[in-house]
Structure formats: structure tokens, C-alpha cells
Amino acid sequence: MSDIIIYHNNRCGKSRQALELLQASGHPFKVRNYLQDPLNITELRALLKKLKMKPSELIRKGEDLYKDNYKDKQIPENEWLAIIKKNPVLMERPIIETDIKAIIARPPEKALDFLAMSF
């Protein structure tokens, strides 16, 4: 069985809902509070590969930090990695990952489909 990790922000309602669905699923999983324990560049690259996304696609564009500092700027993809590492609040959430794939669980019910396809 694959290890399951949820990248979680307890202040986010969607993230709390996805966490509840994981708990109810009965599958063992780990919670990573990515705001307190940000991903390093290597972890971000590996996660993005599983998500099949570019770093800029992982950005929460509704965040004030994004609007105030990054909106409408031409930022190379590699620079987005450093920005996410320094400002993990900009990372989409919740993300659920196994050893071979990952999804952004929005809406949270995507977590159930993801689990069904993974196990």
C-alpha cells in the first residue's frame, strides 16, 4: 500500500473537509502542515511532477500576497519554486499525494476518487 500524505492548512475549510474524508476512508495517512513545515525545492519539484503541473500553476492567485507582489509579473518557473518555498501560503491546497501520484483535492470529494483509483 502506498503512503498517503495530505498537505494541509487547518485554516482552510476545503483542507479540513479533505482531511475528514481521509479520516473516514480508513486508509492510513500522514498530515503535513506545510505552513509550519514548508516543502524544500526538491520536494516541490517531485510533487509538481506527480501533479503534472508547472510551479506557476500551483499558486493561489486569490491570496493577497500574490496580488500585492506577483500578479502581472513575468516570473520564470524556477523562480516560482523559491517563492513557494519562502511563502508556502501561496501553494494550492489541499494536496493529497501517494508515492506515485498527487492531486489538488478541490473540491474535497476528489480525495475519494483519488483513493479509489490508488488502492
PDB file of C-alpha atoms in Angstrom:
ATOM      1  CA  MET A   1       0.000   0.000   0.000  1.00  0.00           C
ATOM      2  CA  SER A   2       1.249   3.470  -0.862  1.00  0.00           C
ATOM      3  CA  ASP A   3       1.923   6.066   1.774  1.00  0.00           C
ATOM      4  CA  ILE A   4      -0.633   8.876   1.662  1.00  0.00           C
ATOM      5  CA  ILE A   5       0.271  12.426   2.638  1.00  0.00           C
ATOM      6  CA  ILE A   6      -2.127  15.338   2.832  1.00  0.00           C
ATOM      7  CA  TYR A   7      -0.587  18.790   2.615  1.00  0.00           C
ATOM      8  CA  HIS A   8      -2.909  20.536   4.993  1.00  0.00           C
ATOM      9  CA  ASN A   9      -3.751  24.040   6.194  1.00  0.00           C
ATOM     10  CA  ASN A  10      -6.096  23.871   9.177  1.00  0.00           C
ATOM     11  CA  ARG A  11      -7.381  27.393   8.472  1.00  0.00           C
ATOM     12  CA  CYS A  12      -8.777  26.251   5.113  1.00  0.00           C
ATOM     13  CA  GLY A  13     -12.274  24.766   5.107  1.00  0.00           C
ATOM     14  CA  LYS A  14     -11.629  22.713   1.952  1.00  0.00           C
ATOM     15  CA  SER A  15      -8.482  21.302   3.505  1.00  0.00           C
ATOM     16  CA  ARG A  16     -10.351  20.380   6.706  1.00  0.00           C
ATOM     17  CA  GLN A  17     -13.070  18.669   4.619  1.00  0.00           C
ATOM     18  CA  ALA A  18     -10.489  16.648   2.673  1.00  0.00           C
ATOM     19  CA  LEU A  19      -8.831  15.646   5.943  1.00  0.00           C
ATOM     20  CA  GLU A  20     -12.171  14.438   7.308  1.00  0.00           C
ATOM     21  CA  LEU A  21     -12.764  12.377   4.160  1.00  0.00           C
ATOM     22  CA  LEU A  22      -9.335  10.788   4.509  1.00  0.00           C
ATOM     23  CA  GLN A  23     -10.012  10.000   8.157  1.00  0.00           C
ATOM     24  CA  ALA A  24     -13.338   8.385   7.252  1.00  0.00           C
ATOM     25  CA  SER A  25     -11.742   6.336   4.451  1.00  0.00           C
ATOM     26  CA  GLY A  26      -9.867   4.109   6.869  1.00  0.00           C
ATOM     27  CA  HIS A  27      -6.640   4.416   4.856  1.00  0.00           C
ATOM     28  CA  PRO A  28      -3.576   5.300   6.927  1.00  0.00           C
ATOM     29  CA  PHE A  29      -2.129   8.689   6.058  1.00  0.00           C
ATOM     30  CA  LYS A  30       0.201  11.393   7.278  1.00  0.00           C
ATOM     31  CA  VAL A  31      -0.641  15.063   7.694  1.00  0.00           C
ATOM     32  CA  ARG A  32       1.933  17.644   6.719  1.00  0.00           C
ATOM     33  CA  ASN A  33       1.086  21.135   7.880  1.00  0.00           C
ATOM     34  CA  TYR A  34       3.001  22.768   5.078  1.00  0.00           C
ATOM     35  CA  LEU A  35       2.803  26.279   6.535  1.00  0.00           C
ATOM     36  CA  GLN A  36       4.778  25.161   9.594  1.00  0.00           C
ATOM     37  CA  ASP A  37       6.855  22.610   7.643  1.00  0.00           C
ATOM     38  CA  PRO A  38       7.349  24.067   4.134  1.00  0.00           C
ATOM     39  CA  LEU A  39       8.466  21.875   1.289  1.00  0.00           C
ATOM     40  CA  ASN A  40      12.017  22.301   0.094  1.00  0.00           C
ATOM     41  CA  ILE A  41      12.837  22.789  -3.589  1.00  0.00           C
ATOM     42  CA  THR A  42      13.488  19.076  -4.183  1.00  0.00           C
ATOM     43  CA  GLU A  43      10.167  18.134  -2.563  1.00  0.00           C
ATOM     44  CA  LEU A  44       8.341  20.793  -4.572  1.00  0.00           C
ATOM     45  CA  ARG A  45       9.807  19.505  -7.837  1.00  0.00           C
ATOM     46  CA  ALA A  46       8.833  15.915  -7.004  1.00  0.00           C
ATOM     47  CA  LEU A  47       5.310  16.972  -6.010  1.00  0.00           C
ATOM     48  CA  LEU A  48       4.862  19.060  -9.155  1.00  0.00           C
ATOM     49  CA  LYS A  49       5.984  16.116 -11.281  1.00  0.00           C
ATOM     50  CA  LYS A  50       3.297  13.947  -9.667  1.00  0.00           C
ATOM     51  CA  LEU A  51       0.721  16.705 -10.133  1.00  0.00           C
ATOM     52  CA  LYS A  52       1.860  17.182 -13.745  1.00  0.00           C
ATOM     53  CA  MET A  53       1.945  20.927 -13.149  1.00  0.00           C
ATOM     54  CA  LYS A  54       4.309  23.849 -13.539  1.00  0.00           C
ATOM     55  CA  PRO A  55       5.198  25.815 -10.391  1.00  0.00           C
ATOM     56  CA  SER A  56       3.109  28.804 -11.513  1.00  0.00           C
ATOM     57  CA  GLU A  57       0.047  26.543 -11.747  1.00  0.00           C
ATOM     58  CA  LEU A  58       0.361  25.674  -8.059  1.00  0.00           C
ATOM     59  CA  ILE A  59      -0.072  29.302  -6.998  1.00  0.00           C
ATOM     60  CA  ARG A  60      -3.205  30.520  -5.210  1.00  0.00           C
ATOM     61  CA  LYS A  61      -3.933  33.626  -7.227  1.00  0.00           C
ATOM     62  CA  GLY A  62      -6.589  34.867  -4.802  1.00  0.00           C
ATOM     63  CA  GLU A  63      -4.091  35.372  -1.994  1.00  0.00           C
ATOM     64  CA  ASP A  64      -3.332  38.995  -1.104  1.00  0.00           C
ATOM     65  CA  LEU A  65       0.381  38.166  -1.082  1.00  0.00           C
ATOM     66  CA  TYR A  66       0.125  37.107  -4.718  1.00  0.00           C
ATOM     67  CA  LYS A  67      -1.968  40.113  -5.743  1.00  0.00           C
ATOM     68  CA  ASP A  68       0.331  42.575  -3.961  1.00  0.00           C
ATOM     69  CA  ASN A  69       3.682  41.133  -5.033  1.00  0.00           C
ATOM     70  CA  TYR A  70       3.458  38.832  -8.041  1.00  0.00           C
ATOM     71  CA  LYS A  71       0.349  39.486 -10.140  1.00  0.00           C
ATOM     72  CA  ASP A  72       1.052  40.556 -13.719  1.00  0.00           C
ATOM     73  CA  LYS A  73       4.796  39.935 -13.341  1.00  0.00           C
ATOM     74  CA  GLN A  74       6.745  37.716 -15.714  1.00  0.00           C
ATOM     75  CA  ILE A  75       8.341  35.247 -13.314  1.00  0.00           C
ATOM     76  CA  PRO A  76      10.316  32.252 -14.603  1.00  0.00           C
ATOM     77  CA  GLU A  77       9.046  28.863 -13.454  1.00  0.00           C
ATOM     78  CA  ASN A  78      12.227  28.102 -11.467  1.00  0.00           C
ATOM     79  CA  GLU A  79      11.790  31.337  -9.508  1.00  0.00           C
ATOM     80  CA  TRP A  80       8.256  30.259  -8.548  1.00  0.00           C
ATOM     81  CA  LEU A  81       9.839  27.321  -6.705  1.00  0.00           C
ATOM     82  CA  ALA A  82      11.794  29.676  -4.442  1.00  0.00           C
ATOM     83  CA  ILE A  83       8.729  31.895  -3.988  1.00  0.00           C
ATOM     84  CA  ILE A  84       6.580  28.931  -2.898  1.00  0.00           C
ATOM     85  CA  LYS A  85       9.315  27.696  -0.558  1.00  0.00           C
ATOM     86  CA  LYS A  86       9.584  31.131   1.055  1.00  0.00           C
ATOM     87  CA  ASN A  87       5.795  31.767   1.025  1.00  0.00           C
ATOM     88  CA  PRO A  88       4.037  28.398   1.404  1.00  0.00           C
ATOM     89  CA  VAL A  89       0.690  30.143   1.867  1.00  0.00           C
ATOM     90  CA  LEU A  90       0.729  30.648  -1.903  1.00  0.00           C
ATOM     91  CA  MET A  91       0.545  26.895  -2.536  1.00  0.00           C
ATOM     92  CA  GLU A  92      -2.801  25.428  -3.575  1.00  0.00           C
ATOM     93  CA  ARG A  93      -4.464  23.213  -1.009  1.00  0.00           C
ATOM     94  CA  PRO A  94      -5.278  20.591  -0.032  1.00  0.00           C
ATOM     95  CA  ILE A  95      -2.910  18.307  -1.903  1.00  0.00           C
ATOM     96  CA  ILE A  96      -3.045  14.559  -1.470  1.00  0.00           C
ATOM     97  CA  GLU A  97      -0.026  12.544  -2.526  1.00  0.00           C
ATOM     98  CA  THR A  98       0.964   8.900  -2.776  1.00  0.00           C
ATOM     99  CA  ASP A  99       4.345   7.559  -3.815  1.00  0.00           C
ATOM    100  CA  ILE A 100       3.329   7.663  -7.492  1.00  0.00           C
ATOM    101  CA  LYS A 101       0.795  10.470  -7.979  1.00  0.00           C
ATOM    102  CA  ALA A 102      -0.840  13.525  -6.414  1.00  0.00           C
ATOM    103  CA  ILE A 103      -3.928  15.700  -6.789  1.00  0.00           C
ATOM    104  CA  ILE A 104      -5.231  19.016  -5.599  1.00  0.00           C
ATOM    105  CA  ALA A 105      -8.364  17.928  -3.736  1.00  0.00           C
ATOM    106  CA  ARG A 106     -10.658  20.751  -4.786  1.00  0.00           C
ATOM    107  CA  PRO A 107     -13.437  20.035  -4.330  1.00  0.00           C
ATOM    108  CA  PRO A 108     -12.544  17.825  -1.354  1.00  0.00           C
ATOM    109  CA  GLU A 109     -14.575  14.929  -2.768  1.00  0.00           C
ATOM    110  CA  LYS A 110     -11.784  14.462  -5.306  1.00  0.00           C
ATOM    111  CA  ALA A 111      -9.926  12.814  -2.432  1.00  0.00           C
ATOM    112  CA  LEU A 112     -12.352   9.896  -2.501  1.00  0.00           C
ATOM    113  CA  ASP A 113     -11.949   9.384  -6.252  1.00  0.00           C
ATOM    114  CA  PHE A 114      -8.182   9.603  -5.846  1.00  0.00           C
ATOM    115  CA  LEU A 115      -8.206   6.951  -3.102  1.00  0.00           C
ATOM    116  CA  ALA A 116     -10.471   4.695  -5.129  1.00  0.00           C
ATOM    117  CA  MET A 117      -8.099   4.843  -8.094  1.00  0.00           C
ATOM    118  CA  SER A 118      -4.976   4.437  -5.923  1.00  0.00           C
ATOM    119  CA  PHE A 119      -5.972   1.368  -3.914  1.00  0.00           C
TER     120      PHE A 119
END
